[in-house]
Every structure is written in C-alpha cells, then in structure tokens.
Amino acid sequence: MRRPYYGWIVVLACFLGTFVVFGLSYSFGVFLDRMLEEFGRSRGATTVAFGVQTLLIYVGAVAVGVFVDRHGARRTLLAAAVIVPLGLVLTSRATSLLAVVVAFGVVTGFGLSLVYVVSYATVPRWFDRRLGLAGGVASSGLGVGMLVVAPASSRLIDRVGWRTAFLLLAGVAAVVLVVAAFLIRDEPAPESAPASEFPDGFDGAASHSLRATLTHLSAVARSGPFLLVVVGWVLIYATLYVVFVHLVVHATDVGLTRTTGAAALGLVGLASALGRIAIGHLADRIGRVRVFVGCSATMGAATIALPAFESAAGFVAFALVYGLAYGGNGALLAPLIADTFGRANLNAIFGLASGAFAASGLASPYLAGAAHDVLGTYDHAFVASGFAALLGALAIALAHRRASR
C-alpha cells in the first residue's frame, strides 16, 4: 500500500504554526479597549505594542530565515514553544504600557517570528505543482486562528479579565507549538520527492554554507523585482494592520458593540481561511501572481469602502469581501517568492522580504490611531490605506513583469 505523501503532514504542522502566530497577534484589537482603560494612554500610543510585535516578527524573520536554513525547522519551533508562552505570561503581569511593549511586543514578537518563517517557507520545499493549494491550506491557520482566538479572547476577557485571558492563551500556544514541532520536517529526500509533484525535477535546498547563503541573499536583495515586491507588500498590508488593530474600536465608534467588532474580525478570519484554500487551488490553474495582484487590489477597494458601513450587516459584508481577498493574497505570499526567486535559501529570502510587513505593521496602526486622536474618526485612515494597497498591487505586477524578462 502506497504511503501518503508526508508533505501533507508538513502542511498540517505549518497550519498549526500560522494558527498560533496570527491568532495571537491579530487578536490584539480585542484587548485594546481594556488596555486603554488600564493604562490611560492614547490609542496611537497603546497600539505601539502591536507595532513593535509586528516589527519583531518580520525584522526577526530576516535572521531567523538564515537560522532555519542552517539548523532546521524542528529546533526552531521548539524554541518558540518556550519563548511565545513566556512573552504572554509576562504580558499578563504587566503594570505599565512600557511593560506590555516589552512583553507582548518584543518577547512574544520574537517567538512568533520563529514560528512565522517555518510556517510559511517550509511548504514550498515540499510542493511545486500543487503549491498554491498546499500553501493555502497551511496559511489558512491564520484565518482559523482569527476565527477562534479573537472571539474566544473576547469572551475570556468578559469572564476572567484580560490578564487571565493572556495566561490561558500562553498554555494553549505552548501545546500547539510542541505538536507542530514534532510533525515538521525540513524537506523531502530527493529519492522520495514524487515526480507528479515536481514534474521538472526536485533540486533540494541550496548549500548550507553561511557565506554562500549570504552571497545569494545579497544578490536577490539588490534586484529590481525584489525591491518592487517589498514596496508592494508594505503598501498592500497597510490595510491589514489598520483593519485588524482598529476594527473593533471603530465598531464602538459608530454605535455598535465590541462583540460585533470582534465577530467581524473573526468573520474576516473565516473568510480568509476559505479563501486561502479555494483561491490558492484556483491560482495553481490560472496563475499565482495574477491572482495575488487581483486579491491585493480587492483588499484596497474594500478598505476604501469601509467608512460607508455603519451597521452590523455592513460590517459582515466588509468582513466577507476583505477576508476572501486577504485569504487569496496570504495563500500566495511564499509561492510568490518561490516562483519569482526560486527555492534556494527560501527561508532566508522570504524572511528578508518579510521586513516589508515590519515597516507596514509598525507605522500604519500608529498613524491610524494618531489620525483618530486628531480627527475623531478612522475614515481618512481607511481610505488612505486602501489607495496605498492599490498602488502596492501595481508594484507586484511590475515586479513579476521584470522578473519574467
């Protein structure tokens, strides 16, 4: 009897990883109103904790990618299984906003960067023909994490308080990451890589020489297509961080409840999970870059329209459209890198490109919060970030055109 392809077990491990990373990170907005009450700071200042965490996840990914290529995914996830819960426990004991920034932003953020690189950049080593589908299933953990963790955190906060909620999340994260660590493998052996999945042959990983890795990484980083990809991701993901950090409090601003905002955030996650699988599979057939550009433009258009929605039904409509588009976008992040720059040193290249998310995640939530502090509304921030995403989609299209020459 033919054994199932182990690549799908790797997909499951990466699904668990994305569940943890983004279930925790993108649920910050659910805690925001309680932290505003606790520490008495402005919205702009309070979101610095999320911005610093985002910075650590993606800036840390640059170094983490090289580490994973050299030392393996399992060791990386086991380290994260210690660091992430530690950061959440410290957050639960924070007595000042600065302490939250250090615990949730720095400690938890660094731990999540370990999980992030492994969860996104491992699957492309196991798949080629079905990479869009496999990447979509793996990254759908993001949507499921949002669907589960954001509403669950909201209920926990109401019942046991935000501090105990962080403690419970720490325990769940530790268990899930340990399971993922024991399931993960770096790449198939050349003799076990099926020809049906790699019709052009399986080339394996690049040399593990640090000097060779850094030389290759430097050459890619200086290329025009890579710079366009980074700019595109910075602009596209401005919508994401503004929406995920501020959607819940925006709901209360327009007269809805925090529960409605948290439910909309969870619905974005559900739609994202479905979009990652369905759109990822479709992209294998009609072109992964083309689908990525279309989904990114849709994210921008939906965010531009968000100020027009002030009812629960409107929030549901936004969540469905934005979530599906974000799902298609997110499913194709690592495949976009693999298709454009190859699989050699993939963890390192993906980690380097992910610095774009650091810039966007650090700046856009703060700017949106500061704009609200001055103008009393998020409308301008939503519209501005939406137009930025449209420009970002154009940058990705240009990057693909240049790389294909």
XYZ file of C-alpha atoms in Angstrom:
405
model
C 0.000 0.000 0.000
C 1.361 3.369 -1.013
C 2.135 5.641 1.924
C 0.569 9.127 1.937
C 2.917 11.920 0.911
C 4.480 13.366 4.078
C 4.246 16.834 2.607
C 0.634 16.981 3.773
C 1.737 16.315 7.371
C 4.132 19.228 6.970
C 1.178 21.306 5.765
C -0.660 20.387 8.981
C 2.331 21.448 11.093
C 2.510 24.766 9.276
C -1.250 25.215 9.667
C -0.777 24.917 13.439
C 2.038 27.459 13.262
C 0.040 30.078 11.384
C -2.867 29.429 13.768
C -0.664 30.427 16.695
C 1.126 33.369 15.078
C -1.858 35.216 13.748
C -4.476 34.012 16.183
C -2.406 35.673 18.901
C -1.103 38.690 17.026
C -4.297 39.748 15.269
C -6.387 39.396 18.420
C -4.624 42.407 19.928
C -7.528 44.619 18.862
C -9.834 42.660 21.189
C -7.632 43.636 24.149
C -7.193 47.252 23.033
C -10.156 48.822 24.823
C -9.234 47.177 28.143
C -5.646 48.354 27.827
C -6.871 51.879 27.076
C -8.819 51.770 30.346
C -5.965 50.131 32.299
C -3.116 52.410 31.282
C -4.950 55.598 30.319
C -2.899 56.285 27.188
C -3.987 57.404 23.720
C -4.965 54.951 21.004
C -1.875 55.788 18.998
C 0.438 55.162 21.954
C -1.295 51.951 23.036
C -1.019 50.378 19.574
C 2.772 50.714 19.777
C 2.792 47.303 21.492
C 1.250 45.738 18.395
C 3.558 47.697 16.105
C 6.667 46.581 17.970
C 5.480 42.968 17.885
C 4.928 43.198 14.149
C 8.377 44.733 13.769
C 9.958 41.875 15.729
C 8.063 39.185 13.826
C 9.215 40.384 10.444
C 12.577 42.001 11.139
C 13.442 38.981 13.244
C 12.429 36.833 10.281
C 15.478 38.048 8.338
C 17.895 36.423 10.799
C 15.530 33.573 11.619
C 15.351 32.547 7.974
C 19.111 32.025 7.846
C 18.970 30.132 11.163
C 16.234 27.793 9.917
C 18.097 27.071 6.691
C 21.137 26.058 8.739
C 19.670 24.392 11.858
C 16.244 23.097 10.894
C 12.574 23.791 11.460
C 12.023 21.461 14.436
C 14.594 23.118 16.694
C 13.188 26.488 15.733
C 9.624 25.558 16.695
C 10.719 24.020 19.995
C 12.482 27.262 20.901
C 9.321 29.168 20.003
C 7.265 26.860 22.237
C 9.189 28.343 25.170
C 9.540 31.983 24.093
C 5.963 32.685 22.951
C 4.245 31.493 26.169
C 6.860 33.324 28.235
C 6.016 36.591 26.479
C 2.281 36.091 27.043
C 2.779 35.318 30.736
C 4.867 38.471 31.122
C 2.153 40.462 29.327
C -0.419 39.212 31.816
C 1.698 40.632 34.660
C 2.499 43.991 33.042
C 1.899 47.034 35.223
C 2.615 49.699 32.606
C 2.276 50.223 28.872
C 6.058 50.016 28.545
C 5.970 46.570 30.150
C 3.326 45.496 27.620
C 5.515 46.754 24.775
C 8.463 44.714 26.057
C 6.492 41.540 26.879
C 3.930 41.408 24.078
C 5.917 43.402 21.552
C 9.499 42.213 21.998
C 9.427 38.798 23.702
C 6.249 37.399 22.156
C 7.082 39.058 18.848
C 10.479 37.380 18.609
C 8.977 33.992 19.448
C 6.301 34.435 16.801
C 8.956 35.342 14.209
C 10.436 31.865 14.676
C 7.070 30.249 14.009
C 6.239 32.574 11.125
C 9.247 31.738 8.957
C 8.897 27.985 9.452
C 5.151 28.046 8.793
C 5.338 29.954 5.529
C 8.640 28.966 3.947
C 8.677 25.209 4.613
C 5.721 24.194 2.422
C 7.268 25.410 -0.883
C 10.073 22.903 -0.329
C 7.563 20.051 -0.391
C 5.311 21.160 -3.254
C 5.509 22.540 -6.770
C 2.522 21.537 -8.931
C 0.049 21.978 -6.049
C 1.935 24.719 -4.229
C -0.970 27.176 -4.302
C -3.313 24.635 -2.698
C -0.763 23.409 -0.146
C 0.267 26.948 0.780
C -3.389 27.933 1.064
C -4.200 25.082 3.437
C -1.112 25.778 5.569
C -1.726 29.506 5.796
C -5.456 29.019 6.431
C -4.396 28.505 10.040
C -4.267 32.305 10.100
C -7.965 32.575 9.327
C -8.942 29.771 11.685
C -6.803 31.354 14.387
C -8.616 34.653 13.967
C -11.985 32.910 13.871
C -11.253 31.052 17.106
C -8.861 33.212 19.114
C -10.395 36.686 18.677
C -13.966 35.757 19.749
C -12.674 33.356 22.425
C -10.402 36.062 23.820
C -13.322 38.485 23.915
C -15.384 36.010 25.961
C -12.453 35.247 28.256
C -11.875 38.946 28.866
C -15.516 39.384 29.865
C -15.413 36.384 32.218
C -11.939 36.337 33.767
C -10.291 39.634 32.732
C -7.666 40.413 30.147
C -4.712 39.314 32.282
C -6.013 35.799 32.905
C -7.004 35.588 29.259
C -3.352 36.059 28.277
C -2.319 33.298 30.729
C -4.762 30.841 29.171
C -3.575 31.743 25.679
C 0.006 31.048 26.794
C -0.888 27.484 27.776
C -2.696 26.761 24.520
C 0.148 28.220 22.441
C 2.735 26.025 24.203
C 0.818 22.816 23.500
C 0.084 23.613 19.855
C 3.685 24.588 19.088
C 5.118 21.425 20.639
C 2.788 19.314 18.483
C 3.790 21.266 15.369
C 7.487 20.816 16.184
C 7.215 17.042 16.254
C 5.307 16.956 12.955
C 7.572 19.275 10.934
C 10.373 18.203 8.584
C 12.596 20.475 6.509
C 12.236 18.960 3.017
C 11.747 15.595 1.309
C 14.700 13.384 0.487
C 15.420 13.634 -3.267
C 14.501 9.982 -3.800
C 11.133 10.398 -2.039
C 10.043 13.594 -3.811
C 7.272 12.435 -6.178
C 7.692 13.204 -9.854
C 3.975 14.015 -10.021
C 4.586 16.936 -7.639
C 7.914 18.009 -9.143
C 7.488 17.442 -12.892
C 10.634 19.459 -13.655
C 12.680 17.589 -11.047
C 13.439 18.237 -7.384
C 16.545 20.330 -6.759
C 16.528 20.316 -2.937
C 17.933 23.075 -0.763
C 20.900 25.257 -1.517
C 24.272 24.803 0.139
C 24.193 25.394 3.908
C 27.420 27.374 3.744
C 26.741 30.652 5.525
C 28.923 32.548 3.077
C 27.093 31.071 0.086
C 23.729 31.837 1.669
C 24.620 35.472 2.358
C 26.083 35.961 -1.133
C 22.933 34.644 -2.762
C 20.710 36.632 -0.411
C 22.611 39.836 -1.184
C 22.250 39.332 -4.934
C 18.495 38.811 -4.649
C 18.045 41.768 -2.291
C 19.680 44.157 -4.774
C 17.491 43.104 -7.691
C 14.746 45.358 -9.032
C 11.960 42.752 -8.769
C 12.770 42.113 -5.103
C 12.619 45.817 -4.260
C 9.263 46.109 -6.024
C 7.913 43.126 -4.087
C 8.964 44.721 -0.796
C 7.377 48.072 -1.687
C 4.231 46.303 -2.850
C 3.902 44.355 0.392
C 4.436 47.487 2.510
C 1.587 49.269 0.726
C -0.826 46.348 0.467
C -0.536 45.368 4.111
C -1.213 48.870 5.389
C -4.896 47.945 5.066
C -4.424 44.753 7.045
C -2.831 46.290 10.110
C -5.210 49.230 10.214
C -8.214 46.920 9.993
C -7.008 44.289 12.445
C -5.940 46.737 15.144
C -8.738 49.289 14.857
C -11.823 47.484 13.520
C -13.163 46.548 16.969
C -12.902 50.051 18.427
C -14.175 51.503 15.120
C -17.317 49.410 15.621
C -17.901 51.034 19.012
C -17.225 54.470 17.496
C -20.115 54.025 15.027
C -22.531 52.819 17.717
C -22.068 49.049 17.510
C -20.804 46.789 20.311
C -17.308 45.436 20.913
C -18.774 41.963 20.432
C -19.951 42.943 16.953
C -16.481 44.224 16.082
C -14.811 41.084 17.433
C -17.273 38.911 15.495
C -16.487 40.832 12.301
C -12.789 40.268 12.939
C -13.478 36.561 13.401
C -15.506 36.541 10.186
C -12.549 38.043 8.348
C -10.605 35.066 9.638
C -13.214 32.533 8.486
C -13.465 34.077 5.026
C -9.683 34.219 4.879
C -9.372 30.515 5.684
C -11.860 29.598 2.972
C -10.237 31.986 0.507
C -6.773 30.577 1.118
C -7.803 27.061 0.210
C -10.186 27.808 -2.670
C -8.281 30.705 -4.217
C -4.910 29.020 -3.642
C -6.158 25.993 -5.587
C -7.561 28.215 -8.340
C -4.269 30.125 -8.579
C -2.418 26.907 -9.470
C -4.584 26.796 -12.598
C -4.830 30.414 -13.741
C -1.597 31.949 -12.447
C -0.447 32.613 -8.888
C 0.929 36.117 -9.452
C -2.149 37.238 -11.372
C -4.418 36.071 -8.552
C -2.192 37.684 -5.911
C -2.450 41.060 -7.667
C -6.230 40.797 -8.019
C -6.739 39.878 -4.376
C -4.472 42.701 -3.210
C -6.425 45.258 -5.253
C -9.688 43.942 -3.786
C -8.310 44.379 -0.255
C -7.635 48.027 -1.095
C -11.055 48.650 -2.630
C -12.872 47.061 0.319
C -10.954 49.200 2.828
C -11.743 52.365 0.890
C -15.444 51.439 1.156
C -15.336 50.579 4.887
C -16.328 54.074 6.168
C -19.658 53.679 4.358
C -20.592 50.673 6.522
C -22.037 51.603 9.916
C -24.421 48.692 10.532
C -23.798 45.123 11.634
C -24.821 43.927 8.173
C -22.333 46.330 6.605
C -19.531 45.024 8.817
C -20.441 41.475 7.786
C -20.305 42.409 4.102
C -16.932 44.083 4.533
C -15.558 41.142 6.514
C -16.590 38.611 3.854
C -15.154 40.541 0.904
C -11.973 41.631 2.656
C -11.440 38.223 4.237
C -11.758 36.302 0.959
C -9.376 38.689 -0.796
C -6.889 38.593 2.063
C -7.090 34.811 2.064
C -6.123 34.619 -1.588
C -3.337 37.130 -1.016
C -1.956 35.362 2.053
C -2.029 31.908 0.467
C 0.316 33.103 -2.252
C 2.978 35.007 -0.285
C 5.572 32.230 -0.139
C 4.626 30.843 -3.581
C 5.173 34.347 -4.989
C 8.720 34.343 -3.598
C 9.390 30.784 -4.782
C 8.023 31.455 -8.275
C 9.976 34.695 -8.619
C 13.319 33.888 -6.958
C 13.461 30.074 -6.794
C 13.620 27.705 -3.809
C 17.301 28.070 -2.964
C 17.663 29.642 0.506
C 13.916 30.147 0.503
C 13.588 30.691 4.263
C 16.209 33.437 4.159
C 14.741 35.206 1.107
C 11.205 35.002 2.465
C 12.402 36.295 5.829
C 14.182 39.215 4.182
C 11.140 40.166 2.129
C 9.019 39.980 5.265
C 10.750 43.089 6.526
C 8.063 44.834 4.476
C 5.443 43.707 6.982
C 7.535 45.135 9.798
C 7.513 48.581 8.226
C 3.812 48.459 7.467
C 2.804 46.933 10.789
C 4.813 49.410 12.831
C 3.686 52.535 11.015
C 0.111 52.030 9.821
C -1.681 51.172 13.112
C 0.078 54.049 14.875
C -0.748 56.526 12.094
C -4.375 55.397 12.014
C -4.647 55.773 15.789
C -2.956 59.177 15.694
C -5.294 60.289 12.902
C -8.263 59.264 15.025
C -6.870 61.140 18.027
C -6.724 64.313 15.900
C -9.766 63.930 13.617
C -12.076 61.837 15.780
C -12.671 59.286 13.008
C -10.917 56.424 11.227
C -12.427 57.277 7.832
C -9.354 59.049 6.467
C -7.039 56.258 7.611
C -9.174 53.577 5.936
C -9.337 55.448 2.646
C -5.628 56.296 2.598
C -4.540 52.734 3.348
C -6.922 51.409 0.702
C -5.397 53.568 -2.021
C -1.934 52.514 -0.849
C -2.931 48.875 -1.403
C -3.992 49.626 -4.977
C -0.531 51.066 -5.655
C 1.022 48.037 -3.983
C -0.850 45.660 -6.284
C 0.551 47.567 -9.243
C 4.089 47.236 -7.842
C 3.720 43.435 -7.604
C 2.522 43.262 -11.214
C 5.573 45.268 -12.323
C 7.899 43.045 -10.268
C 6.582 39.930 -11.989
C 6.944 41.522 -15.411
C 10.567 42.461 -14.748
C 11.452 39.075 -13.268
C 9.955 37.289 -16.295
C 12.168 39.075 -18.815
